[in-house]
Tab-separated table of C-alpha atoms in Angstrom:
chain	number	residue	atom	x	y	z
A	1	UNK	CA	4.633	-1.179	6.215
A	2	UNK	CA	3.641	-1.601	2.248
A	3	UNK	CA	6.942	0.328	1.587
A	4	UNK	CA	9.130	-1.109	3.581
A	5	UNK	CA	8.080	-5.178	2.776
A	6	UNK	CA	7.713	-3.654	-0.993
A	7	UNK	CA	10.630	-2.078	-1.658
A	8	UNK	CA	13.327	-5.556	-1.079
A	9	UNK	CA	10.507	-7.901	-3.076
A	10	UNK	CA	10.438	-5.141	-6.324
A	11	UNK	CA	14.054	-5.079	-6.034
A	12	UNK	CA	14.803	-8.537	-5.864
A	13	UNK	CA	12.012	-9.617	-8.791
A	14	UNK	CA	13.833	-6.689	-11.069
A	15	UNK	CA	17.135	-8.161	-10.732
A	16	UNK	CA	16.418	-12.295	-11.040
A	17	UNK	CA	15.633	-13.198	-14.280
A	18	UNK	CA	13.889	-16.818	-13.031
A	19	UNK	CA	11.997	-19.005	-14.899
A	20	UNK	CA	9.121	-18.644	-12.239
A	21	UNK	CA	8.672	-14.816	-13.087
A	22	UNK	CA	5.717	-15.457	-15.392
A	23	UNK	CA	3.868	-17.348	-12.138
A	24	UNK	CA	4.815	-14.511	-9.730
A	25	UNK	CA	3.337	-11.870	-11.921
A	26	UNK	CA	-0.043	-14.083	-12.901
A	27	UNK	CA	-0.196	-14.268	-8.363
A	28	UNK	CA	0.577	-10.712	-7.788
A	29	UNK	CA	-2.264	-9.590	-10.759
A	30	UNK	CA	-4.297	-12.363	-9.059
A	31	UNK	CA	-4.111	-11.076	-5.660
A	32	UNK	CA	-4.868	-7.529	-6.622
A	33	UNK	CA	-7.842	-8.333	-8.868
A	34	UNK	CA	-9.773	-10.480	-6.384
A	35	UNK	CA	-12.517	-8.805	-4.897
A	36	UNK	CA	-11.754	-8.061	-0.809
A	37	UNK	CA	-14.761	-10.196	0.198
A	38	UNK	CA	-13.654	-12.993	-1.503
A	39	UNK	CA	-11.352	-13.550	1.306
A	40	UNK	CA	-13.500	-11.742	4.233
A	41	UNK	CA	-14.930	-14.258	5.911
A	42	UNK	CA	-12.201	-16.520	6.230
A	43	UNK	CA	-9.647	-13.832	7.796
A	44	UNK	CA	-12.410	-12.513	10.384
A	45	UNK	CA	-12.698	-16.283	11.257
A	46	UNK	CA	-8.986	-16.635	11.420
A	47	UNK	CA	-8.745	-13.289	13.268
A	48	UNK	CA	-11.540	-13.606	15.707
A	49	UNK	CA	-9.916	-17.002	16.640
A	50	UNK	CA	-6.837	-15.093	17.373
A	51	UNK	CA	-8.224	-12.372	19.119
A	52	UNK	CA	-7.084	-9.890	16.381
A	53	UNK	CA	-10.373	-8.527	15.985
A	54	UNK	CA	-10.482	-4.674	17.248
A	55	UNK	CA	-6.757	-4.711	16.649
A	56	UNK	CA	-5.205	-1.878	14.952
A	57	UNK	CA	-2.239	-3.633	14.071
A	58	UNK	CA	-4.387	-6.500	12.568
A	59	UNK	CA	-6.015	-3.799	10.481
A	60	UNK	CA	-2.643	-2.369	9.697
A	61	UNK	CA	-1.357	-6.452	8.682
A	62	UNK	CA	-4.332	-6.835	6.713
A	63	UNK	CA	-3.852	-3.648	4.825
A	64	UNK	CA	-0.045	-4.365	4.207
A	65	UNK	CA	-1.185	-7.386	2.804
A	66	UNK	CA	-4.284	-6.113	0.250
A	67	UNK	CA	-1.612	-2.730	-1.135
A	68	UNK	CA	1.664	-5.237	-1.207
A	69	UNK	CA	1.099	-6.443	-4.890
A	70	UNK	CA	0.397	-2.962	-6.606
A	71	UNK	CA	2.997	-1.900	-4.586
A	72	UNK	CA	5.525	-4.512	-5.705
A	73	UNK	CA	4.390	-3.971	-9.180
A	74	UNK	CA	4.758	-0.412	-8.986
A	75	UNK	CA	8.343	-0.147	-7.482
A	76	UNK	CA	9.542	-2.984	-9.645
A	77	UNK	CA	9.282	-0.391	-12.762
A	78	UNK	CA	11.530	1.901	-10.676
A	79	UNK	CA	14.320	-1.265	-10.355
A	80	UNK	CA	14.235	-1.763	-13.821
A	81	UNK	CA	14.958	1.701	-14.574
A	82	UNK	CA	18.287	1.719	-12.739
A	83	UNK	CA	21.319	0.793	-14.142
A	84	UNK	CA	23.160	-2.429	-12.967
A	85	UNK	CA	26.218	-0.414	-13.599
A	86	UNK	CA	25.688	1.625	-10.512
A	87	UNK	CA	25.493	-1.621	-8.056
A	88	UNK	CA	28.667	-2.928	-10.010
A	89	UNK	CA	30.512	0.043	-8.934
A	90	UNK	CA	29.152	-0.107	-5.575
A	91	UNK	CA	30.761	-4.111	-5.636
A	92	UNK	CA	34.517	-2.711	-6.997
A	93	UNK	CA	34.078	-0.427	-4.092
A	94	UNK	CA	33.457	-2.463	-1.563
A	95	UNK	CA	29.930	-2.278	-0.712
A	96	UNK	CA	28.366	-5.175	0.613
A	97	UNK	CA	24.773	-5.860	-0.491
A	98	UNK	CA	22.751	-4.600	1.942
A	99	UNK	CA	24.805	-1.394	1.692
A	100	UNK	CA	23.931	-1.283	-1.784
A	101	UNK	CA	20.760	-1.730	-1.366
A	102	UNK	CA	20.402	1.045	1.271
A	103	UNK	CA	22.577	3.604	-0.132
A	104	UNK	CA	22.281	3.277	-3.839
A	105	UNK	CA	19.025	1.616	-5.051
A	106	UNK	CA	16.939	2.893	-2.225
A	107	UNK	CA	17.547	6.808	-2.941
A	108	UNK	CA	17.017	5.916	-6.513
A	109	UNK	CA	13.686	4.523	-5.727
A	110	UNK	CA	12.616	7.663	-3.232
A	111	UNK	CA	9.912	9.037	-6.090
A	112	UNK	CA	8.845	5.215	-6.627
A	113	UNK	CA	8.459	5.043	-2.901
A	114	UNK	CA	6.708	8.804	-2.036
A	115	UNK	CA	4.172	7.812	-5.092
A	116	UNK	CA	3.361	4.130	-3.657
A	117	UNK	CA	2.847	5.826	-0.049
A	118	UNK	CA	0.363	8.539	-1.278
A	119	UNK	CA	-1.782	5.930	-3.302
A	120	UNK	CA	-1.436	3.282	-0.624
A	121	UNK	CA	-2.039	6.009	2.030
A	122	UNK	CA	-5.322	7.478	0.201
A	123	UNK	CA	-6.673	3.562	-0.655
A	124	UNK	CA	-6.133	2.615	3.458
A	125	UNK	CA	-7.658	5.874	4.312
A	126	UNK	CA	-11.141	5.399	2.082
A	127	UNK	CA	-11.136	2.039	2.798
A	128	UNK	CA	-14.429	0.596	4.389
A	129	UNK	CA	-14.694	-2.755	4.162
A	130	UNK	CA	-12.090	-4.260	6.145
A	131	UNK	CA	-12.233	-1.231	8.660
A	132	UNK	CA	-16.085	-1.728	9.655
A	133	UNK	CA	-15.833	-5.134	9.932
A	134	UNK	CA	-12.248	-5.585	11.991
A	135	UNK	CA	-12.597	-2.140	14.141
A	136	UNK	CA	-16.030	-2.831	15.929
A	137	UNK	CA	-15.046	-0.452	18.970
A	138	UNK	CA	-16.291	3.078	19.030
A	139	UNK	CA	-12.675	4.044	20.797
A	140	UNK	CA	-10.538	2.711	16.972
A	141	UNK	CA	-12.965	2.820	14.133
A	142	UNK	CA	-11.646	5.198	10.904
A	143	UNK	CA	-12.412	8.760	10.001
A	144	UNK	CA	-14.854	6.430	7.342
A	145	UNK	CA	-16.504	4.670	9.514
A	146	UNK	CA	-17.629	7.409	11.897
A	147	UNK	CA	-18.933	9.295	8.464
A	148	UNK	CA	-20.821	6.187	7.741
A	149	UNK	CA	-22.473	6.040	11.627
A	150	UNK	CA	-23.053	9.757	11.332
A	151	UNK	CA	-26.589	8.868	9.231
A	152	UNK	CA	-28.832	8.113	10.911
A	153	UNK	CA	-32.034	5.934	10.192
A	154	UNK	CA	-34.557	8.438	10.305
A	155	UNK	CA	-32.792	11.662	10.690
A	156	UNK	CA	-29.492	13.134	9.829
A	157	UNK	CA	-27.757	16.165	10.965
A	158	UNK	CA	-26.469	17.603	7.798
A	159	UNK	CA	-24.212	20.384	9.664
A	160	UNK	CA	-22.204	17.542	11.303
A	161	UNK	CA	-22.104	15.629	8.447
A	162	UNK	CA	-20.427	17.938	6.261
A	163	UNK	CA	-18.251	19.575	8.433
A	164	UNK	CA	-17.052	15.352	8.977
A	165	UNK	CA	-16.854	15.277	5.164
A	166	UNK	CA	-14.676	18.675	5.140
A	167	UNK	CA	-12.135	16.795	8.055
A	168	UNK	CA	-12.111	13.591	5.847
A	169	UNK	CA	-10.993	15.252	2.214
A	170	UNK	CA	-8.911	18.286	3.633
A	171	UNK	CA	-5.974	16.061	5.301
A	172	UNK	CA	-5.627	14.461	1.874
A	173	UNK	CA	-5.618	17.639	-0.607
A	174	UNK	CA	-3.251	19.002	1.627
A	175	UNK	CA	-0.807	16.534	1.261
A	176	UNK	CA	-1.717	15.909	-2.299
A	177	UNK	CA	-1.151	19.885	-2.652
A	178	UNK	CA	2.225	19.939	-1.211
A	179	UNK	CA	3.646	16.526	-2.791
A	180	UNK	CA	1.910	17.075	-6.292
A	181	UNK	CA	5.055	17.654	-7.886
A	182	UNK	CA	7.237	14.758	-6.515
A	183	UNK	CA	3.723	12.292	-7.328
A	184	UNK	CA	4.092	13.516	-10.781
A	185	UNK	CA	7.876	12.587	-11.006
A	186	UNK	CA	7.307	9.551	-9.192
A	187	UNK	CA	4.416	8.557	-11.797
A	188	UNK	CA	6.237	9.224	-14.817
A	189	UNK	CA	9.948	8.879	-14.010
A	190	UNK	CA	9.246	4.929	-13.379
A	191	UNK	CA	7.225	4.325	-16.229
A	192	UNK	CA	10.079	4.445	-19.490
A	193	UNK	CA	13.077	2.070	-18.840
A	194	UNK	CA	16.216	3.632	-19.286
């Protein structure tokens, strides 16, 4: 969801040259700097009102929400770094501006995009905060959460525990393992404006 609300913002702050950019930047480096339970209280209120509470999709809208600024950050770099020339041509051919969009900028952003998903992937994945106190059900609580209710108060199965830790990390060294080369690109590709 980060990725696909991301990607049209980034592109669209890259290519307007507003007066207003200065205020969007100091909210997006506002909104990622603020502290999650800051704002805690008043979403659970909101959501328990609702009746978004135990929701995965709530969780998964809330999470969206937290990533969407680095995200848009991120990406923008990536906008910047294509040439205008390109969606000209695209124009003189006839492409309309979604099309552009789709089949020009987009494939030009794909390391932009696969390095936003594994950061945003591996923060929602070791994220506790939000998870513990939204998913309160034993049936949709997070591969985190269940490590944290594995202690116990006055004994702890250590076995258990670490074989949990092991099923935790390995999902994400796998992936890390088999993309390492396309997060390096994607790091250091966006970051010099051509």
């Amino acid at each position: 969801m980060v990725c696909v609300t991301a990607t049209p913002c980034a592109y669209v702050l890259a290519r307007q040259k507003g007066k207003f950019w200065r205020f969007i930047t100091f909210y997006f480096m506002a909104t990622i700097t603020v502290p999650v339970q800051l704002y805690l209280y008043p979403l659970y209120f909101i959501f328990a009102k609702l009746g978004l509470v135990n929701s995965i999709p709530a969780v998964a809208l809330i999470y969206t929400a937290m990533f969407s600024p680095f995200a848009i950050f991120l990406l923008r770099t990536y906008a910047l770094a294509i040439p205008v020339a390109l969606e000209e041509a695209a124009q003189v051919d006839g492409a309309k501006p979604w099309q552009t969009f789709f089949y020009v900028i987009l494939p030009m952003m794909r390391p932009g995009l696969l390095t936003v998903a594994i950061i945003v992937g591996l923060n929602a994945w070791n994220e506790f905060v939000i998870a513990v106190t939204f998913l309160q059900n034993d049936s949709n609580v997070t591969a985190i959460v269940r490590f944290y209710n594995l202690t116990g108060q006055y004994s702890t199965d250590w076995g258990e525990m670490l074989a949990a830790a092991v099923t935790i990390v390995l999902p994400i060294v796998v992936i890390f393992v088999l993309l390492q080369r396309q997060f390096i690109d994607g790091m250091t590709s966006g970051a010099v404006k051509s």
